[in-house]
mmCIF file of C-alpha atoms in Angstrom:
data_model
loop_
_atom_site.group_PDB
_atom_site.id
_atom_site.type_symbol
_atom_site.label_atom_id
_atom_site.label_comp_id
_atom_site.label_asym_id
_atom_site.label_seq_id
_atom_site.Cartn_x
_atom_site.Cartn_y
_atom_site.Cartn_z
ATOM 1 C CA UNK A 16 -23.587 -29.032 -10.240
ATOM 2 C CA UNK A 17 -23.491 -32.275 -8.285
ATOM 3 C CA UNK A 18 -22.558 -32.143 -4.638
ATOM 4 C CA UNK A 19 -19.458 -34.241 -5.268
ATOM 5 C CA UNK A 20 -18.259 -31.768 -7.890
ATOM 6 C CA UNK A 21 -19.156 -28.836 -5.636
ATOM 7 C CA UNK A 22 -17.052 -30.163 -2.783
ATOM 8 C CA UNK A 23 -14.226 -30.994 -5.195
ATOM 9 C CA UNK A 24 -14.233 -27.420 -6.561
ATOM 10 C CA UNK A 25 -14.447 -26.029 -3.023
ATOM 11 C CA UNK A 26 -11.493 -28.124 -1.913
ATOM 12 C CA UNK A 27 -9.397 -27.156 -4.936
ATOM 13 C CA UNK A 28 -10.340 -23.485 -4.516
ATOM 14 C CA UNK A 29 -9.170 -23.516 -0.910
ATOM 15 C CA UNK A 30 -5.935 -25.244 -1.914
ATOM 16 C CA UNK A 31 -5.278 -22.708 -4.690
ATOM 17 C CA UNK A 32 -6.103 -19.796 -2.373
ATOM 18 C CA UNK A 33 -3.758 -21.100 0.306
ATOM 19 C CA UNK A 34 -1.014 -21.634 -2.275
ATOM 20 C CA UNK A 35 -1.449 -18.123 -3.704
ATOM 21 C CA UNK A 36 -1.378 -16.606 -0.232
ATOM 22 C CA UNK A 37 1.808 -18.431 0.743
ATOM 23 C CA UNK A 38 3.556 -17.566 -2.542
ATOM 24 C CA UNK A 39 2.519 -13.915 -2.257
ATOM 25 C CA UNK A 40 3.864 -13.770 1.300
ATOM 26 C CA UNK A 41 7.164 -15.192 0.035
ATOM 27 C CA UNK A 42 7.383 -12.780 -2.902
ATOM 28 C CA UNK A 43 6.666 -9.807 -0.658
ATOM 29 C CA UNK A 44 4.534 -6.663 -0.654
ATOM 30 C CA UNK A 45 5.920 -5.497 -3.983
ATOM 31 C CA UNK A 46 3.721 -7.962 -5.866
ATOM 32 C CA UNK A 47 0.525 -6.492 -4.417
ATOM 33 C CA UNK A 48 1.504 -2.837 -4.785
ATOM 34 C CA UNK A 49 2.060 -0.904 -8.018
ATOM 35 C CA UNK A 50 3.218 -3.522 -10.520
ATOM 36 C CA UNK A 51 6.055 -3.367 -13.009
ATOM 37 C CA UNK A 52 5.565 -5.111 -16.359
ATOM 38 C CA UNK A 53 7.367 -8.228 -15.102
ATOM 39 C CA UNK A 54 5.355 -8.322 -11.863
ATOM 40 C CA UNK A 55 2.162 -7.898 -13.868
ATOM 41 C CA UNK A 56 3.008 -10.848 -16.139
ATOM 42 C CA UNK A 57 3.914 -13.022 -13.155
ATOM 43 C CA UNK A 58 0.712 -12.065 -11.342
ATOM 44 C CA UNK A 59 -1.500 -12.825 -14.342
ATOM 45 C CA UNK A 60 0.238 -16.160 -14.913
ATOM 46 C CA UNK A 61 -0.095 -17.245 -11.297
ATOM 47 C CA UNK A 62 -3.760 -16.236 -11.322
ATOM 48 C CA UNK A 63 -4.384 -18.329 -14.439
ATOM 49 C CA UNK A 64 -2.688 -21.336 -12.880
ATOM 50 C CA UNK A 65 -4.794 -20.977 -9.740
ATOM 51 C CA UNK A 66 -8.025 -20.702 -11.744
ATOM 52 C CA UNK A 67 -7.113 -23.719 -13.858
ATOM 53 C CA UNK A 68 -6.248 -25.695 -10.768
ATOM 54 C CA UNK A 69 -9.631 -24.838 -9.240
ATOM 55 C CA UNK A 70 -12.076 -25.605 -12.061
ATOM 56 C CA UNK A 71 -10.288 -28.071 -14.337
ATOM 57 C CA UNK A 72 -11.142 -31.431 -12.822
ATOM 58 C CA UNK A 73 -9.115 -33.300 -15.445
ATOM 59 C CA UNK A 74 -5.899 -31.675 -14.256
ATOM 60 C CA UNK A 75 -4.341 -32.900 -10.997
ATOM 61 C CA UNK A 76 -4.234 -30.101 -8.447
ATOM 62 C CA UNK A 77 -0.602 -30.889 -7.731
ATOM 63 C CA UNK A 78 0.291 -29.693 -11.262
ATOM 64 C CA UNK A 79 -1.256 -26.307 -10.566
ATOM 65 C CA UNK A 80 0.485 -26.046 -7.222
ATOM 66 C CA UNK A 81 3.848 -26.840 -8.820
ATOM 67 C CA UNK A 82 3.266 -24.251 -11.569
ATOM 68 C CA UNK A 83 2.359 -21.555 -9.017
ATOM 69 C CA UNK A 84 5.399 -22.413 -6.897
ATOM 70 C CA UNK A 85 7.710 -22.304 -9.935
ATOM 71 C CA UNK A 86 6.492 -18.879 -11.033
ATOM 72 C CA UNK A 87 6.608 -17.668 -7.436
ATOM 73 C CA UNK A 88 10.214 -18.879 -7.157
ATOM 74 C CA UNK A 89 11.100 -17.099 -10.410
ATOM 75 C CA UNK A 90 9.520 -13.860 -9.148
ATOM 76 C CA UNK A 91 11.418 -14.165 -5.869
ATOM 77 C CA UNK A 92 14.702 -14.858 -7.659
ATOM 78 C CA UNK A 93 14.247 -11.901 -10.024
ATOM 79 C CA UNK A 94 13.366 -9.669 -7.067
ATOM 80 C CA UNK A 95 16.548 -10.787 -5.298
ATOM 81 C CA UNK A 96 18.722 -10.261 -8.376
ATOM 82 C CA UNK A 97 17.327 -6.813 -9.133
ATOM 83 C CA UNK A 98 18.287 -5.717 -5.619
ATOM 84 C CA UNK A 99 21.935 -6.363 -6.473
ATOM 85 C CA UNK A 100 22.129 -5.449 -10.173
ATOM 86 C CA UNK A 101 21.214 -2.110 -11.703
ATOM 87 C CA UNK A 102 21.307 -3.632 -15.204
ATOM 88 C CA UNK A 103 18.853 -6.379 -14.319
ATOM 89 C CA UNK A 104 16.701 -3.876 -12.453
ATOM 90 C CA UNK A 105 16.421 -1.718 -15.556
ATOM 91 C CA UNK A 106 15.672 -4.757 -17.716
ATOM 92 C CA UNK A 107 12.960 -6.319 -15.562
ATOM 93 C CA UNK A 108 11.471 -3.261 -13.855
ATOM 94 C CA UNK A 109 12.211 -0.516 -16.365
ATOM 95 C CA UNK A 110 13.343 3.070 -15.957
ATOM 96 C CA UNK A 111 11.528 6.388 -15.444
ATOM 97 C CA UNK A 112 10.784 8.490 -18.527
ATOM 98 C CA UNK A 113 10.888 12.282 -18.554
ATOM 99 C CA UNK A 114 7.615 13.602 -19.993
ATOM 100 C CA UNK A 115 7.796 17.288 -18.991
ATOM 101 C CA UNK A 116 11.113 19.113 -18.667
ATOM 102 C CA UNK A 117 11.362 22.759 -17.631
ATOM 103 C CA UNK A 118 7.686 23.180 -18.473
ATOM 104 C CA UNK A 119 8.044 21.745 -21.991
ATOM 105 C CA UNK A 120 6.330 18.589 -23.221
ATOM 106 C CA UNK A 121 8.722 15.966 -24.587
ATOM 107 C CA UNK A 122 6.628 14.628 -27.442
ATOM 108 C CA UNK A 123 9.071 11.898 -28.506
ATOM 109 C CA UNK A 124 9.217 10.496 -24.976
ATOM 110 C CA UNK A 125 5.427 10.505 -24.829
ATOM 111 C CA UNK A 126 5.318 8.467 -28.042
ATOM 112 C CA UNK A 127 7.915 5.992 -26.741
ATOM 113 C CA UNK A 128 5.916 5.556 -23.549
ATOM 114 C CA UNK A 129 2.641 5.353 -25.541
ATOM 115 C CA UNK A 130 1.237 8.146 -23.396
ATOM 116 C CA UNK A 131 -1.298 10.339 -25.160
ATOM 117 C CA UNK A 132 -2.280 13.850 -24.161
ATOM 118 C CA UNK A 133 -5.571 12.817 -22.551
ATOM 119 C CA UNK A 134 -3.738 10.351 -20.302
ATOM 120 C CA UNK A 135 -1.240 13.020 -19.284
ATOM 121 C CA UNK A 136 -3.962 15.559 -18.526
ATOM 122 C CA UNK A 137 -5.881 12.987 -16.492
ATOM 123 C CA UNK A 138 -2.803 12.068 -14.453
ATOM 124 C CA UNK A 139 -2.096 15.757 -13.835
ATOM 125 C CA UNK A 140 -5.647 16.392 -12.638
ATOM 126 C CA UNK A 141 -5.517 13.380 -10.324
ATOM 127 C CA UNK A 142 -2.359 14.843 -8.767
ATOM 128 C CA UNK A 143 -4.079 18.226 -8.370
ATOM 129 C CA UNK A 144 -2.709 20.079 -11.399
ATOM 130 C CA UNK A 145 -5.404 21.435 -13.703
ATOM 131 C CA UNK A 146 -2.920 23.701 -15.503
ATOM 132 C CA UNK A 147 0.122 22.074 -17.104
ATOM 133 C CA UNK A 148 1.933 25.408 -17.122
ATOM 134 C CA UNK A 149 2.386 25.012 -13.346
ATOM 135 C CA UNK A 150 4.465 21.842 -13.808
ATOM 136 C CA UNK A 151 8.228 22.116 -14.228
ATOM 137 C CA UNK A 152 9.017 18.397 -14.387
ATOM 138 C CA UNK A 153 6.805 15.387 -15.070
ATOM 139 C CA UNK A 154 8.165 11.844 -14.879
ATOM 140 C CA UNK A 155 6.487 8.607 -15.898
ATOM 141 C CA UNK A 156 7.686 6.083 -13.336
ATOM 142 C CA UNK A 157 8.527 2.479 -14.180
ATOM 143 C CA UNK A 158 5.290 1.293 -12.547
ATOM 144 C CA UNK A 159 3.160 3.589 -14.736
ATOM 145 C CA UNK A 160 2.563 6.292 -12.122
ATOM 146 C CA UNK A 161 3.175 9.948 -12.966
ATOM 147 C CA UNK A 162 5.224 12.175 -10.648
ATOM 148 C CA UNK A 163 5.095 15.955 -10.935
ATOM 149 C CA UNK A 164 7.290 18.759 -9.601
ATOM 150 C CA UNK A 165 5.703 22.209 -9.879
ATOM 151 C CA UNK A 166 7.574 25.451 -10.493
ATOM 152 C CA UNK A 167 8.767 27.110 -7.289
ATOM 153 C CA UNK A 168 5.964 29.700 -7.298
ATOM 154 C CA UNK A 169 3.351 26.926 -7.347
ATOM 155 C CA UNK A 170 4.861 24.747 -4.636
ATOM 156 C CA UNK A 171 2.922 24.399 -1.359
ATOM 157 C CA UNK A 172 3.977 26.667 1.491
ATOM 158 C CA UNK A 173 5.793 24.783 4.240
ATOM 159 C CA UNK A 174 6.868 25.848 7.758
ATOM 160 C CA UNK A 175 10.489 25.822 6.547
ATOM 161 C CA UNK A 176 9.717 28.321 3.786
ATOM 162 C CA UNK A 177 7.925 30.554 6.324
ATOM 163 C CA UNK A 178 10.830 30.166 8.804
ATOM 164 C CA UNK A 179 8.463 28.762 11.387
ATOM 165 C CA UNK A 180 9.530 26.419 14.156
ATOM 166 C CA UNK A 181 7.571 23.197 14.308
ATOM 167 C CA UNK A 182 7.444 20.451 16.891
ATOM 168 C CA UNK A 183 8.928 17.078 16.134
ATOM 169 C CA UNK A 184 6.550 14.503 14.665
ATOM 170 C CA UNK A 185 5.641 11.548 16.836
ATOM 171 C CA UNK A 186 4.686 8.055 15.822
ATOM 172 C CA UNK A 187 1.133 7.094 16.734
ATOM 173 C CA UNK A 188 0.018 3.585 17.582
ATOM 174 C CA UNK A 189 -3.467 2.081 17.617
ATOM 175 C CA UNK A 190 -4.009 0.841 21.157
ATOM 176 C CA UNK A 191 -7.711 -0.057 20.891
ATOM 177 C CA UNK A 192 -9.494 -1.251 17.759
ATOM 178 C CA UNK A 193 -13.173 -2.220 17.859
ATOM 179 C CA UNK A 194 -13.067 -2.517 21.633
ATOM 180 C CA UNK A 195 -10.010 -4.786 21.684
ATOM 181 C CA UNK A 196 -6.730 -3.683 23.271
ATOM 182 C CA UNK A 197 -3.661 -3.995 21.033
ATOM 183 C CA UNK A 198 -1.118 -5.314 23.542
ATOM 184 C CA UNK A 199 1.831 -5.359 21.132
ATOM 185 C CA UNK A 200 1.352 -1.701 20.205
ATOM 186 C CA UNK A 201 1.059 -0.768 23.867
ATOM 187 C CA UNK A 202 4.330 -2.543 24.663
ATOM 188 C CA UNK A 203 6.105 -0.764 21.798
ATOM 189 C CA UNK A 204 4.942 2.536 23.299
ATOM 190 C CA UNK A 205 6.217 1.464 26.712
ATOM 191 C CA UNK A 206 2.778 1.074 28.284
ATOM 192 C CA UNK A 207 0.813 -1.795 29.783
ATOM 193 C CA UNK A 208 -2.788 -2.935 29.538
ATOM 194 C CA UNK A 209 -3.335 -1.974 33.173
ATOM 195 C CA UNK A 210 -1.992 1.525 32.512
ATOM 196 C CA UNK A 211 -4.389 2.028 29.618
ATOM 197 C CA UNK A 212 -7.371 0.708 31.546
ATOM 198 C CA UNK A 213 -6.574 3.109 34.392
ATOM 199 C CA UNK A 214 -6.465 6.043 31.983
ATOM 200 C CA UNK A 215 -9.824 5.052 30.556
ATOM 201 C CA UNK A 216 -11.284 4.674 34.048
ATOM 202 C CA UNK A 217 -9.962 8.099 35.064
ATOM 203 C CA UNK A 218 -11.672 9.597 32.031
ATOM 204 C CA UNK A 219 -15.003 8.001 32.889
ATOM 205 C CA UNK A 220 -14.943 5.255 30.260
ATOM 206 C CA UNK A 221 -16.142 2.069 31.943
ATOM 207 C CA UNK A 222 -16.534 -0.217 28.934
ATOM 208 C CA UNK A 223 -13.813 -0.308 26.301
ATOM 209 C CA UNK A 224 -16.248 -2.039 23.921
ATOM 210 C CA UNK A 225 -17.799 1.359 23.217
ATOM 211 C CA UNK A 226 -14.483 2.532 21.729
ATOM 212 C CA UNK A 227 -14.067 2.139 17.957
ATOM 213 C CA UNK A 228 -10.480 3.359 17.936
ATOM 214 C CA UNK A 229 -7.988 4.725 20.439
ATOM 215 C CA UNK A 230 -4.554 6.016 19.448
ATOM 216 C CA UNK A 231 -1.555 6.849 21.605
ATOM 217 C CA UNK A 232 1.586 8.720 20.550
ATOM 218 C CA UNK A 233 5.052 9.008 22.096
ATOM 219 C CA UNK A 234 4.022 12.099 24.068
ATOM 220 C CA UNK A 235 1.302 10.077 25.826
ATOM 221 C CA UNK A 236 -1.497 11.816 23.943
ATOM 222 C CA UNK A 237 -4.527 9.554 23.828
ATOM 223 C CA UNK A 238 -7.263 10.178 21.276
ATOM 224 C CA UNK A 239 -10.481 8.164 21.429
ATOM 225 C CA UNK A 240 -13.129 7.603 18.781
ATOM 226 C CA UNK A 241 -16.322 6.373 20.419
ATOM 227 C CA UNK A 242 -19.119 4.473 18.734
ATOM 228 C CA UNK A 243 -21.585 6.866 17.068
ATOM 229 C CA UNK A 244 -19.906 9.878 18.631
ATOM 230 C CA UNK A 245 -17.562 12.607 17.471
ATOM 231 C CA UNK A 246 -13.856 12.544 18.219
ATOM 232 C CA UNK A 247 -13.076 13.074 21.881
ATOM 233 C CA UNK A 248 -9.454 14.175 22.361
ATOM 234 C CA UNK A 249 -8.126 13.054 25.723
ATOM 235 C CA UNK A 250 -4.688 14.372 26.607
ATOM 236 C CA UNK A 251 -3.110 12.274 29.322
ATOM 237 C CA UNK A 252 -0.532 14.963 30.077
ATOM 238 C CA UNK A 253 -2.407 17.306 32.405
#
């Protein structure tokens, strides 16, 4: 490949990457999570346009950019409409399909969903069920994922079932990552950089660069993960 062509491909690749990134940010996180059929088609189409825009020197890059923007706009519009219309949501995204009901396999629904027995068994094993007789309900979600609800006797034991009192959960924020202080997270937790540095100094940590990760929750519990060391729990409340 000549250097002129190399730089041309490099330039077009960067343009297509930037365009894809911007369009994906506009569409939202849904496009990069579990895909519905419509999202999958849109994603494949946009990817094809980006590839064509990158390597096809006979096609102006502006054509590829316009195509990506058009499909991105369509995806955004459909996403907006499906938020306000159940009918459109069912059409574009689909609906869940009952596969197991009261412990019985619904063969006709499996055929409609083109789900064979090996696929069902694999999905069950992935979710931790090696015995189908433990499953009361199994639902094939619109995005292709399987959800299972076991019979009551096979459900995990929880503190509520055991009538145990539990403390309220607290949100935890990352306040140091790879030796760098996360100022925004500290502010959300009502703390300052100076406060954190004082806590580290009081605990004998002179250089924050040796910290891989430090987390702080709403009860002021600081947990530090040092480089090449085990977890060192440091409770600020003494």
